[in-house]
Amino acid sequence: MYADICGLLNIQYPIIQGAMAWISDPSLVSAVSEAGGLGVLATGHLDAEGCVKAIKEIRERTDKPFAVNIMLLSQFADEIVKAVCEQKVPVVTTGAGSPGKYIQMFKESGTKVLPVAPSVAIAKRMEKDGADAVIAEGCESGGHVGKITTMALVPQVVDALNIPVIAAGGIADGRGMAAARMLGASGFQIGTRFLVAKECTVHQNYKDRIIKAKDIDTTTTGASTGHPVRVIRNKLARKFEELEKNNAPAEELDKLGRGALRRAVVEGDIENGSVMSGQIAGLVNKEQTAEEIIKELYGQYKEVMKNTAV
Amino acid sequence: MFERIREIIADQTGKDADEITMDTNVKTDLEADSLDLFQIINDIEDEFDIKIENVEGIETVGDVVKLVEESKK
């Protein structure tokens, strides 16, 4: 039932750092990969040139495998895929659509493909399209989310597919990993916990806000546009809620959202910027190096698995 | 074939099959989000034992029917 994700991706621990736009840059990615997990570069805010530069920077810092996340809705998706294949990046994760039309290119460059899927039907589609494994992501995640919780989604995806399933959404410690394992997941994608890694270059205000967050501090905005996003409920999020309650047109919501993530990540404006975060932020309460995080996660996971008996 | 596709779409979107024509817009008229759309495609693929390509461009029910016809060739 369980697949060997470490063997598939040539990594030491079955821990994948979730891609976070503007946040998971070469510094964080190389630190996670160097520590034995799989660092994932976010490219949603990059063009192909910026992507190649980042890939080279990662390779200067580590010779371990890493991944590039490709937002398939990005206007630069075609050229980024081409660049990723030319650079022979070992793994890609994909979001916002199906990587089907690129699968042949990825196979030729030896790149493993891990699409993110928020439902069984989408996961099945990804398997048919030739994915190597699927990341089943529940709506506890930060950023763009689906509608189904990790607890409900993962076992249903596991039952529907013949390829390995990686669980994502709501995992920030070894207990979460063990729970996901029980649901049939072979690997774990973790975002929010890595956001506060010492090597993560996000603005300190953003990190402090995550560390301070309680269980009820996130909300989803933008459901009316068909693309809900999980964020910390700040001034910006409340403005969104107000507009949506009054059925404001999509253009007005788009306008409010434009540049908002950069405002929080780069400028540290955590009230008027978009502070994307998973629901598990309440469990994340200290800055550590990526290596410390991975060792602690895996140690606790092994401990929980060992002590679990009915 | 249109009848069966229409039933599958009506079933997923909670609309009456009679209201659905070739010109019905999946997103605006039927209020289907991407989760609904992929579920519809999945169900149609299972029903007709086909694989539908280029799902991204779908706007109307007619587009779905056309893709199914192309996939059956």
mmCIF file of C-alpha atoms in Angstrom:
data_model
loop_
_atom_site.group_PDB
_atom_site.id
_atom_site.type_symbol
_atom_site.label_atom_id
_atom_site.label_comp_id
_atom_site.label_asym_id
_atom_site.label_seq_id
_atom_site.Cartn_x
_atom_site.Cartn_y
_atom_site.Cartn_z
ATOM 1 C CA MET A 1 0.000 0.000 0.000
ATOM 2 C CA TYR A 2 2.816 2.425 0.860
ATOM 3 C CA ALA A 3 5.118 3.596 -1.897
ATOM 4 C CA ASP A 4 8.775 4.463 -1.448
ATOM 5 C CA ILE A 5 8.653 8.236 -1.943
ATOM 6 C CA CYS A 6 12.276 8.602 -0.822
ATOM 7 C CA GLY A 7 13.363 6.137 -3.508
ATOM 8 C CA LEU A 8 11.194 7.801 -6.146
ATOM 9 C CA LEU A 9 12.578 11.278 -5.439
ATOM 10 C CA ASN A 10 16.032 10.215 -4.261
ATOM 11 C CA ILE A 11 15.663 12.010 -0.898
ATOM 12 C CA GLN A 12 16.385 10.948 2.691
ATOM 13 C CA TYR A 13 13.093 11.845 4.427
ATOM 14 C CA PRO A 14 9.557 11.710 2.890
ATOM 15 C CA ILE A 15 9.129 15.409 3.634
ATOM 16 C CA ILE A 16 8.354 17.895 0.875
ATOM 17 C CA GLN A 17 8.415 21.618 1.555
ATOM 18 C CA GLY A 18 5.274 23.173 0.089
ATOM 19 C CA ALA A 19 5.853 25.832 -2.571
ATOM 20 C CA MET A 20 4.998 29.324 -1.328
ATOM 21 C CA ALA A 21 4.935 32.128 -3.901
ATOM 22 C CA TRP A 22 7.415 34.926 -3.151
ATOM 23 C CA ILE A 23 8.569 32.906 -0.110
ATOM 24 C CA SER A 24 10.208 29.592 -1.034
ATOM 25 C CA ASP A 25 13.321 30.985 -2.698
ATOM 26 C CA PRO A 26 16.775 29.401 -3.227
ATOM 27 C CA SER A 27 17.725 30.025 0.422
ATOM 28 C CA LEU A 28 14.864 27.953 1.885
ATOM 29 C CA VAL A 29 14.798 25.380 -0.937
ATOM 30 C CA SER A 30 18.498 24.552 -0.689
ATOM 31 C CA ALA A 31 18.336 24.374 3.129
ATOM 32 C CA VAL A 32 15.434 21.884 3.051
ATOM 33 C CA SER A 33 17.073 19.750 0.356
ATOM 34 C CA GLU A 34 20.462 19.864 2.072
ATOM 35 C CA ALA A 35 18.757 18.580 5.252
ATOM 36 C CA GLY A 36 17.379 15.552 3.398
ATOM 37 C CA GLY A 37 13.863 16.729 2.498
ATOM 38 C CA LEU A 38 12.692 18.046 -0.865
ATOM 39 C CA GLY A 39 12.892 21.834 -1.181
ATOM 40 C CA VAL A 40 10.430 23.288 -3.676
ATOM 41 C CA LEU A 41 11.075 26.560 -5.498
ATOM 42 C CA ALA A 42 8.000 28.742 -6.079
ATOM 43 C CA THR A 43 7.908 30.381 -9.506
ATOM 44 C CA GLY A 44 4.462 31.991 -9.550
ATOM 45 C CA HIS A 45 6.091 35.431 -9.428
ATOM 46 C CA LEU A 46 9.009 34.659 -11.790
ATOM 47 C CA ASP A 47 9.598 34.580 -15.537
ATOM 48 C CA ALA A 48 11.807 31.913 -17.161
ATOM 49 C CA GLU A 49 14.974 33.953 -16.750
ATOM 50 C CA GLY A 50 14.335 34.502 -13.044
ATOM 51 C CA CYS A 51 13.562 30.810 -12.701
ATOM 52 C CA VAL A 52 16.857 29.715 -14.294
ATOM 53 C CA LYS A 53 18.772 32.147 -12.084
ATOM 54 C CA ALA A 54 17.100 30.684 -8.988
ATOM 55 C CA ILE A 55 17.788 27.091 -10.126
ATOM 56 C CA LYS A 56 21.488 27.918 -10.546
ATOM 57 C CA GLU A 57 21.571 29.532 -7.134
ATOM 58 C CA ILE A 58 20.065 26.400 -5.553
ATOM 59 C CA ARG A 59 22.669 24.231 -7.288
ATOM 60 C CA GLU A 60 25.484 26.404 -5.952
ATOM 61 C CA ARG A 61 24.207 25.733 -2.422
ATOM 62 C CA THR A 62 23.364 22.025 -2.624
ATOM 63 C CA ASP A 63 23.891 19.028 -4.865
ATOM 64 C CA LYS A 64 20.833 17.266 -3.410
ATOM 65 C CA PRO A 65 17.554 16.882 -5.378
ATOM 66 C CA PHE A 66 15.060 19.753 -5.294
ATOM 67 C CA ALA A 67 11.841 20.648 -7.093
ATOM 68 C CA VAL A 68 10.364 23.572 -8.970
ATOM 69 C CA ASN A 69 6.673 24.391 -8.594
ATOM 70 C CA ILE A 70 4.983 25.538 -11.777
ATOM 71 C CA MET A 71 1.754 27.533 -11.625
ATOM 72 C CA LEU A 72 0.170 26.309 -14.850
ATOM 73 C CA LEU A 73 -2.036 29.404 -15.021
ATOM 74 C CA SER A 74 1.045 31.653 -15.115
ATOM 75 C CA GLN A 75 1.528 33.547 -18.367
ATOM 76 C CA PHE A 76 5.107 32.227 -18.297
ATOM 77 C CA ALA A 77 4.168 28.529 -17.800
ATOM 78 C CA ASP A 78 5.329 27.443 -21.297
ATOM 79 C CA GLU A 79 8.742 29.058 -21.043
ATOM 80 C CA ILE A 80 9.258 27.993 -17.426
ATOM 81 C CA VAL A 81 8.533 24.358 -18.354
ATOM 82 C CA LYS A 82 11.057 24.635 -21.185
ATOM 83 C CA ALA A 83 13.679 26.137 -18.865
ATOM 84 C CA VAL A 84 13.055 23.519 -16.152
ATOM 85 C CA CYS A 85 13.515 20.708 -18.697
ATOM 86 C CA GLU A 86 16.679 22.272 -20.138
ATOM 87 C CA GLN A 87 18.067 22.559 -16.617
ATOM 88 C CA LYS A 88 17.114 18.922 -15.985
ATOM 89 C CA VAL A 89 15.427 19.773 -12.693
ATOM 90 C CA PRO A 90 14.820 16.431 -10.932
ATOM 91 C CA VAL A 91 11.224 17.070 -9.773
ATOM 92 C CA VAL A 92 8.372 19.458 -10.519
ATOM 93 C CA THR A 93 5.190 20.015 -8.560
ATOM 94 C CA THR A 94 2.349 21.689 -10.435
ATOM 95 C CA GLY A 95 -0.675 23.717 -9.427
ATOM 96 C CA ALA A 96 -3.708 25.318 -11.064
ATOM 97 C CA GLY A 97 -4.427 22.860 -13.874
ATOM 98 C CA SER A 98 -3.140 19.677 -15.467
ATOM 99 C CA PRO A 99 0.475 19.292 -16.631
ATOM 100 C CA GLY A 100 -0.764 16.813 -19.301
ATOM 101 C CA LYS A 101 0.491 18.696 -22.321
ATOM 102 C CA TYR A 102 4.007 18.940 -20.838
ATOM 103 C CA ILE A 103 4.357 15.340 -19.616
ATOM 104 C CA GLN A 104 6.321 14.184 -22.665
ATOM 105 C CA MET A 105 8.874 16.991 -22.200
ATOM 106 C CA PHE A 106 9.248 16.151 -18.503
ATOM 107 C CA LYS A 107 9.734 12.438 -19.216
ATOM 108 C CA GLU A 108 12.430 13.230 -21.763
ATOM 109 C CA SER A 109 14.371 15.383 -19.302
ATOM 110 C CA GLY A 110 13.987 12.772 -16.535
ATOM 111 C CA THR A 111 11.879 15.138 -14.427
ATOM 112 C CA LYS A 112 9.424 13.525 -11.990
ATOM 113 C CA VAL A 113 5.983 15.171 -11.974
ATOM 114 C CA LEU A 114 3.934 15.670 -8.800
ATOM 115 C CA PRO A 115 0.704 17.598 -9.442
ATOM 116 C CA VAL A 116 -1.327 19.019 -6.595
ATOM 117 C CA ALA A 117 -4.925 17.726 -6.584
ATOM 118 C CA PRO A 118 -7.797 18.981 -4.398
ATOM 119 C CA SER A 119 -10.320 16.272 -5.392
ATOM 120 C CA VAL A 120 -10.511 12.613 -6.434
ATOM 121 C CA ALA A 121 -11.566 13.457 -10.011
ATOM 122 C CA ILE A 122 -8.611 15.824 -10.471
ATOM 123 C CA ALA A 123 -6.208 13.290 -8.921
ATOM 124 C CA LYS A 124 -7.482 10.601 -11.324
ATOM 125 C CA ARG A 125 -6.998 13.003 -14.205
ATOM 126 C CA MET A 126 -3.375 13.608 -13.133
ATOM 127 C CA GLU A 127 -2.724 9.864 -12.965
ATOM 128 C CA LYS A 128 -4.122 9.393 -16.479
ATOM 129 C CA ASP A 129 -1.958 12.289 -17.666
ATOM 130 C CA GLY A 130 1.168 10.443 -16.498
ATOM 131 C CA ALA A 131 1.981 11.927 -13.062
ATOM 132 C CA ASP A 132 4.558 10.026 -10.974
ATOM 133 C CA ALA A 133 2.701 10.749 -7.712
ATOM 134 C CA VAL A 134 -0.073 13.096 -6.611
ATOM 135 C CA ILE A 135 -0.105 15.627 -3.794
ATOM 136 C CA ALA A 136 -3.603 15.444 -2.253
ATOM 137 C CA GLU A 137 -4.019 18.853 -0.668
ATOM 138 C CA GLY A 138 -6.761 19.553 1.834
ATOM 139 C CA CYS A 139 -8.302 22.953 2.453
ATOM 140 C CA GLU A 140 -6.405 23.389 5.733
ATOM 141 C CA SER A 141 -3.495 24.554 3.576
ATOM 142 C CA GLY A 142 -2.409 28.135 3.157
ATOM 143 C CA GLY A 143 -2.772 29.970 -0.149
ATOM 144 C CA HIS A 144 -5.003 28.617 -2.910
ATOM 145 C CA VAL A 145 -7.224 25.874 -1.536
ATOM 146 C CA GLY A 146 -9.898 23.376 -2.523
ATOM 147 C CA LYS A 147 -12.973 22.469 -0.501
ATOM 148 C CA ILE A 148 -12.188 19.111 1.093
ATOM 149 C CA THR A 149 -10.243 18.533 4.297
ATOM 150 C CA THR A 150 -7.062 16.470 4.314
ATOM 151 C CA MET A 151 -8.712 13.921 6.631
ATOM 152 C CA ALA A 152 -11.507 13.282 4.121
ATOM 153 C CA LEU A 153 -9.541 13.760 0.890
ATOM 154 C CA VAL A 154 -6.424 11.630 1.383
ATOM 155 C CA PRO A 155 -8.002 8.172 1.923
ATOM 156 C CA GLN A 156 -10.421 8.729 -0.974
ATOM 157 C CA VAL A 157 -7.578 9.688 -3.319
ATOM 158 C CA VAL A 158 -5.477 6.754 -2.078
ATOM 159 C CA ASP A 159 -8.337 4.361 -2.892
ATOM 160 C CA ALA A 160 -8.863 5.842 -6.367
ATOM 161 C CA LEU A 161 -5.244 5.833 -7.580
ATOM 162 C CA ASN A 162 -2.481 3.324 -8.290
ATOM 163 C CA ILE A 163 0.341 5.881 -7.966
ATOM 164 C CA PRO A 164 1.761 7.181 -4.636
ATOM 165 C CA VAL A 165 -0.130 9.862 -2.747
ATOM 166 C CA ILE A 166 1.518 12.644 -0.763
ATOM 167 C CA ALA A 167 -0.674 14.321 1.869
ATOM 168 C CA ALA A 168 -0.736 18.110 2.285
ATOM 169 C CA GLY A 169 -2.718 20.545 4.392
ATOM 170 C CA GLY A 170 -2.743 20.782 8.161
ATOM 171 C CA ILE A 171 0.522 18.926 8.787
ATOM 172 C CA ALA A 172 3.138 20.648 10.954
ATOM 173 C CA ASP A 173 4.478 17.963 13.267
ATOM 174 C CA GLY A 174 5.154 14.239 13.554
ATOM 175 C CA ARG A 175 1.626 13.506 14.744
ATOM 176 C CA GLY A 176 0.186 15.030 11.573
ATOM 177 C CA MET A 177 2.591 12.963 9.482
ATOM 178 C CA ALA A 178 1.617 9.782 11.329
ATOM 179 C CA ALA A 179 -2.080 10.584 10.882
ATOM 180 C CA ALA A 180 -1.578 11.127 7.151
ATOM 181 C CA ARG A 181 0.348 7.860 6.972
ATOM 182 C CA MET A 182 -2.616 6.077 8.569
ATOM 183 C CA LEU A 183 -4.825 7.552 5.836
ATOM 184 C CA GLY A 184 -2.586 5.920 3.241
ATOM 185 C CA ALA A 185 -0.200 8.727 2.325
ATOM 186 C CA SER A 186 3.365 7.762 1.416
ATOM 187 C CA GLY A 187 4.829 11.255 1.844
ATOM 188 C CA PHE A 188 4.046 14.601 3.442
ATOM 189 C CA GLN A 189 4.060 18.139 2.112
ATOM 190 C CA ILE A 190 4.526 20.829 4.739
ATOM 191 C CA GLY A 191 4.399 24.570 4.059
ATOM 192 C CA THR A 192 3.609 26.790 7.039
ATOM 193 C CA ARG A 193 6.159 25.185 9.383
ATOM 194 C CA PHE A 194 8.961 25.831 6.868
ATOM 195 C CA LEU A 195 7.838 29.428 6.489
ATOM 196 C CA VAL A 196 9.389 30.174 9.882
ATOM 197 C CA ALA A 197 12.657 28.345 9.104
ATOM 198 C CA LYS A 198 15.718 30.457 9.839
ATOM 199 C CA GLU A 199 16.762 30.132 6.183
ATOM 200 C CA CYS A 200 13.399 31.470 4.991
ATOM 201 C CA THR A 201 13.870 35.043 3.786
ATOM 202 C CA VAL A 202 10.249 36.153 4.262
ATOM 203 C CA HIS A 203 9.885 39.437 6.223
ATOM 204 C CA GLN A 204 10.308 38.967 9.990
ATOM 205 C CA ASN A 205 6.844 40.508 10.599
ATOM 206 C CA TYR A 206 5.324 37.686 8.536
ATOM 207 C CA LYS A 207 7.184 35.016 10.537
ATOM 208 C CA ASP A 208 6.199 36.656 13.830
ATOM 209 C CA ARG A 209 2.547 36.718 12.731
ATOM 210 C CA ILE A 210 2.630 32.972 11.970
ATOM 211 C CA ILE A 211 4.303 32.217 15.303
ATOM 212 C CA LYS A 212 1.685 34.313 17.109
ATOM 213 C CA ALA A 213 -1.259 32.785 15.215
ATOM 214 C CA LYS A 214 -3.914 30.777 17.015
ATOM 215 C CA ASP A 215 -6.056 27.978 15.600
ATOM 216 C CA ILE A 216 -8.915 30.288 14.546
ATOM 217 C CA ASP A 217 -6.792 33.014 12.945
ATOM 218 C CA THR A 218 -7.095 32.022 9.278
ATOM 219 C CA THR A 219 -9.997 32.469 6.886
ATOM 220 C CA THR A 220 -10.579 31.963 3.174
ATOM 221 C CA THR A 221 -11.269 34.880 0.876
ATOM 222 C CA GLY A 222 -12.119 35.004 -2.817
ATOM 223 C CA ALA A 223 -14.538 32.055 -2.829
ATOM 224 C CA SER A 224 -16.887 34.175 -4.978
ATOM 225 C CA THR A 225 -14.215 34.354 -7.706
ATOM 226 C CA GLY A 226 -13.863 30.562 -7.771
ATOM 227 C CA HIS A 227 -10.294 30.766 -6.415
ATOM 228 C CA PRO A 228 -10.442 30.787 -2.617
ATOM 229 C CA VAL A 229 -7.240 31.635 -0.755
ATOM 230 C CA ARG A 230 -6.470 30.850 2.894
ATOM 231 C CA VAL A 231 -4.921 33.802 4.729
ATOM 232 C CA ILE A 232 -4.507 35.235 8.204
ATOM 233 C CA ARG A 233 -7.634 37.280 8.985
ATOM 234 C CA ASN A 234 -6.202 40.815 8.973
ATOM 235 C CA LYS A 235 -7.451 44.205 7.735
ATOM 236 C CA LEU A 236 -7.104 43.154 4.103
ATOM 237 C CA ALA A 237 -8.977 39.870 4.667
ATOM 238 C CA ARG A 238 -11.794 41.715 6.457
ATOM 239 C CA LYS A 239 -12.032 44.165 3.551
ATOM 240 C CA PHE A 240 -12.322 41.167 1.205
ATOM 241 C CA GLU A 241 -15.054 39.650 3.358
ATOM 242 C CA GLU A 242 -16.956 42.944 3.333
ATOM 243 C CA LEU A 243 -16.737 43.258 -0.460
ATOM 244 C CA GLU A 244 -17.798 39.660 -0.986
ATOM 245 C CA LYS A 245 -20.724 40.059 1.379
ATOM 246 C CA ASN A 246 -21.871 42.988 -0.767
ATOM 247 C CA ASN A 247 -21.422 40.957 -3.961
ATOM 248 C CA ALA A 248 -18.695 43.230 -5.274
ATOM 249 C CA PRO A 249 -17.650 42.499 -8.874
ATOM 250 C CA ALA A 250 -14.673 40.188 -9.429
ATOM 251 C CA GLU A 251 -12.610 43.063 -10.876
ATOM 252 C CA GLU A 252 -12.852 44.965 -7.623
ATOM 253 C CA LEU A 253 -11.660 41.914 -5.663
ATOM 254 C CA ASP A 254 -8.810 41.388 -8.136
ATOM 255 C CA LYS A 255 -7.783 45.004 -7.680
ATOM 256 C CA LEU A 256 -7.708 44.653 -3.911
ATOM 257 C CA GLY A 257 -5.657 41.466 -4.165
ATOM 258 C CA ARG A 258 -3.093 42.767 -6.630
ATOM 259 C CA GLY A 259 0.411 43.004 -5.136
ATOM 260 C CA ALA A 260 -0.976 42.058 -1.714
ATOM 261 C CA LEU A 261 1.238 38.994 -1.206
ATOM 262 C CA ARG A 262 4.383 40.917 -2.089
ATOM 263 C CA ARG A 263 3.304 43.652 0.333
ATOM 264 C CA ALA A 264 3.274 41.144 3.193
ATOM 265 C CA VAL A 265 6.275 38.991 2.197
ATOM 266 C CA VAL A 266 8.703 41.693 1.079
ATOM 267 C CA GLU A 267 7.530 44.857 2.821
ATOM 268 C CA GLY A 268 6.277 43.188 5.984
ATOM 269 C CA ASP A 269 2.871 44.906 5.904
ATOM 270 C CA ILE A 270 0.948 42.184 7.689
ATOM 271 C CA GLU A 271 -2.268 44.202 8.064
ATOM 272 C CA ASN A 272 -2.774 45.374 4.464
ATOM 273 C CA GLY A 273 -0.865 42.586 2.771
ATOM 274 C CA SER A 274 -1.924 38.995 2.098
ATOM 275 C CA VAL A 275 -0.509 36.793 4.880
ATOM 276 C CA MET A 276 -1.117 33.342 3.431
ATOM 277 C CA SER A 277 -0.997 30.617 6.065
ATOM 278 C CA GLY A 278 -2.327 27.160 6.810
ATOM 279 C CA GLN A 279 -4.779 26.455 9.643
ATOM 280 C CA ILE A 280 -1.978 24.666 11.483
ATOM 281 C CA ALA A 281 -0.128 27.968 12.099
ATOM 282 C CA GLY A 282 -1.301 27.779 15.713
ATOM 283 C CA LEU A 283 0.979 24.775 16.179
ATOM 284 C CA VAL A 284 4.000 26.570 14.718
ATOM 285 C CA ASN A 285 5.646 28.470 17.533
ATOM 286 C CA LYS A 286 9.364 28.781 17.005
ATOM 287 C CA GLU A 287 12.001 29.612 14.437
ATOM 288 C CA GLN A 288 14.405 26.752 13.744
ATOM 289 C CA THR A 289 16.778 25.830 10.958
ATOM 290 C CA ALA A 290 15.338 23.652 8.190
ATOM 291 C CA GLU A 291 17.553 20.834 9.430
ATOM 292 C CA GLU A 292 16.210 21.118 12.991
ATOM 293 C CA ILE A 293 12.637 21.172 11.673
ATOM 294 C CA ILE A 294 13.133 18.058 9.537
ATOM 295 C CA LYS A 295 14.959 16.122 12.276
ATOM 296 C CA GLU A 296 12.257 17.036 14.803
ATOM 297 C CA LEU A 297 9.410 16.182 12.397
ATOM 298 C CA TYR A 298 10.863 12.828 11.477
ATOM 299 C CA GLY A 299 11.913 11.933 15.022
ATOM 300 C CA GLN A 300 8.449 12.649 16.379
ATOM 301 C CA TYR A 301 6.848 10.801 13.469
ATOM 302 C CA LYS A 302 8.890 7.654 14.189
ATOM 303 C CA GLU A 303 8.120 7.935 17.896
ATOM 304 C CA VAL A 304 4.368 8.279 17.288
ATOM 305 C CA MET A 305 4.340 5.372 14.837
ATOM 306 C CA LYS A 306 6.253 3.185 17.290
ATOM 307 C CA ASN A 307 3.896 3.963 20.169
ATOM 308 C CA THR A 308 0.702 3.580 18.181
ATOM 309 C CA ALA A 309 -1.132 0.409 19.070
ATOM 310 C CA VAL A 310 -4.805 -0.352 19.532
ATOM 311 C CA MET B 1 -24.863 10.937 -26.606
ATOM 312 C CA PHE B 2 -25.882 14.543 -25.855
ATOM 313 C CA GLU B 3 -28.702 13.217 -23.673
ATOM 314 C CA ARG B 4 -26.320 11.208 -21.520
ATOM 315 C CA ILE B 5 -23.778 14.056 -21.246
ATOM 316 C CA ARG B 6 -26.601 16.382 -20.280
ATOM 317 C CA GLU B 7 -27.709 14.021 -17.531
ATOM 318 C CA ILE B 8 -24.188 13.808 -16.109
ATOM 319 C CA ILE B 9 -23.828 17.601 -16.123
ATOM 320 C CA ALA B 10 -27.277 18.104 -14.576
ATOM 321 C CA ASP B 11 -26.487 15.559 -11.901
ATOM 322 C CA GLN B 12 -23.252 17.302 -10.847
ATOM 323 C CA THR B 13 -24.571 20.876 -11.006
ATOM 324 C CA GLY B 14 -28.008 20.236 -9.503
ATOM 325 C CA LYS B 15 -29.841 21.733 -12.505
ATOM 326 C CA ASP B 16 -32.712 20.277 -14.523
ATOM 327 C CA ALA B 17 -31.489 18.463 -17.626
ATOM 328 C CA ASP B 18 -34.184 20.239 -19.685
ATOM 329 C CA GLU B 19 -32.595 23.611 -18.944
ATOM 330 C CA ILE B 20 -29.273 22.545 -20.442
ATOM 331 C CA THR B 21 -28.591 23.203 -24.127
ATOM 332 C CA MET B 22 -25.444 23.158 -26.268
ATOM 333 C CA ASP B 23 -25.068 26.904 -25.627
ATOM 334 C CA THR B 24 -25.297 26.688 -21.842
ATOM 335 C CA ASN B 25 -22.152 28.115 -20.246
ATOM 336 C CA VAL B 26 -20.727 25.688 -17.730
ATOM 337 C CA LYS B 27 -19.217 28.331 -15.462
ATOM 338 C CA THR B 28 -21.660 31.232 -15.614
ATOM 339 C CA ASP B 29 -25.002 29.495 -16.282
ATOM 340 C CA LEU B 30 -24.387 26.301 -14.318
ATOM 341 C CA GLU B 31 -22.090 27.862 -11.712
ATOM 342 C CA ALA B 32 -19.689 24.935 -11.950
ATOM 343 C CA ASP B 33 -16.265 25.534 -10.404
ATOM 344 C CA SER B 34 -13.129 23.676 -11.469
ATOM 345 C CA LEU B 35 -13.869 20.862 -8.987
ATOM 346 C CA ASP B 36 -17.302 20.343 -10.585
ATOM 347 C CA LEU B 37 -15.875 20.547 -14.093
ATOM 348 C CA PHE B 38 -13.220 17.906 -13.455
ATOM 349 C CA GLN B 39 -15.826 15.691 -11.788
ATOM 350 C CA ILE B 40 -18.057 16.017 -14.887
ATOM 351 C CA ILE B 41 -15.132 15.198 -17.203
ATOM 352 C CA ASN B 42 -14.182 12.241 -15.020
ATOM 353 C CA ASP B 43 -17.744 10.873 -15.058
ATOM 354 C CA ILE B 44 -18.038 11.329 -18.833
ATOM 355 C CA GLU B 45 -14.686 9.587 -19.380
ATOM 356 C CA ASP B 46 -15.850 6.638 -17.272
ATOM 357 C CA GLU B 47 -19.241 6.536 -19.014
ATOM 358 C CA PHE B 48 -17.867 6.480 -22.571
ATOM 359 C CA ASP B 49 -14.529 4.816 -21.735
ATOM 360 C CA ILE B 50 -12.517 7.635 -23.326
ATOM 361 C CA LYS B 51 -9.900 10.194 -22.308
ATOM 362 C CA ILE B 52 -10.726 13.818 -22.985
ATOM 363 C CA GLU B 53 -7.854 16.204 -23.809
ATOM 364 C CA ASN B 54 -7.664 20.012 -23.615
ATOM 365 C CA VAL B 55 -10.137 20.407 -20.786
ATOM 366 C CA GLU B 56 -8.826 23.907 -20.060
ATOM 367 C CA GLY B 57 -10.671 25.543 -22.969
ATOM 368 C CA ILE B 58 -14.183 24.410 -22.005
ATOM 369 C CA GLU B 59 -16.796 27.177 -21.858
ATOM 370 C CA THR B 60 -20.098 25.664 -23.001
ATOM 371 C CA VAL B 61 -21.841 22.301 -22.924
ATOM 372 C CA GLY B 62 -21.302 22.262 -26.708
ATOM 373 C CA ASP B 63 -17.527 22.397 -26.092
ATOM 374 C CA VAL B 64 -17.825 19.319 -23.870
ATOM 375 C CA VAL B 65 -19.834 17.440 -26.509
ATOM 376 C CA LYS B 66 -17.280 18.364 -29.181
ATOM 377 C CA LEU B 67 -14.389 17.110 -27.021
ATOM 378 C CA VAL B 68 -16.215 13.828 -26.402
ATOM 379 C CA GLU B 69 -16.796 13.373 -30.142
ATOM 380 C CA GLU B 70 -13.127 14.061 -30.869
ATOM 381 C CA SER B 71 -12.028 11.621 -28.156
ATOM 382 C CA LYS B 72 -14.175 8.808 -29.592
ATOM 383 C CA LYS B 73 -12.457 8.952 -32.978
#
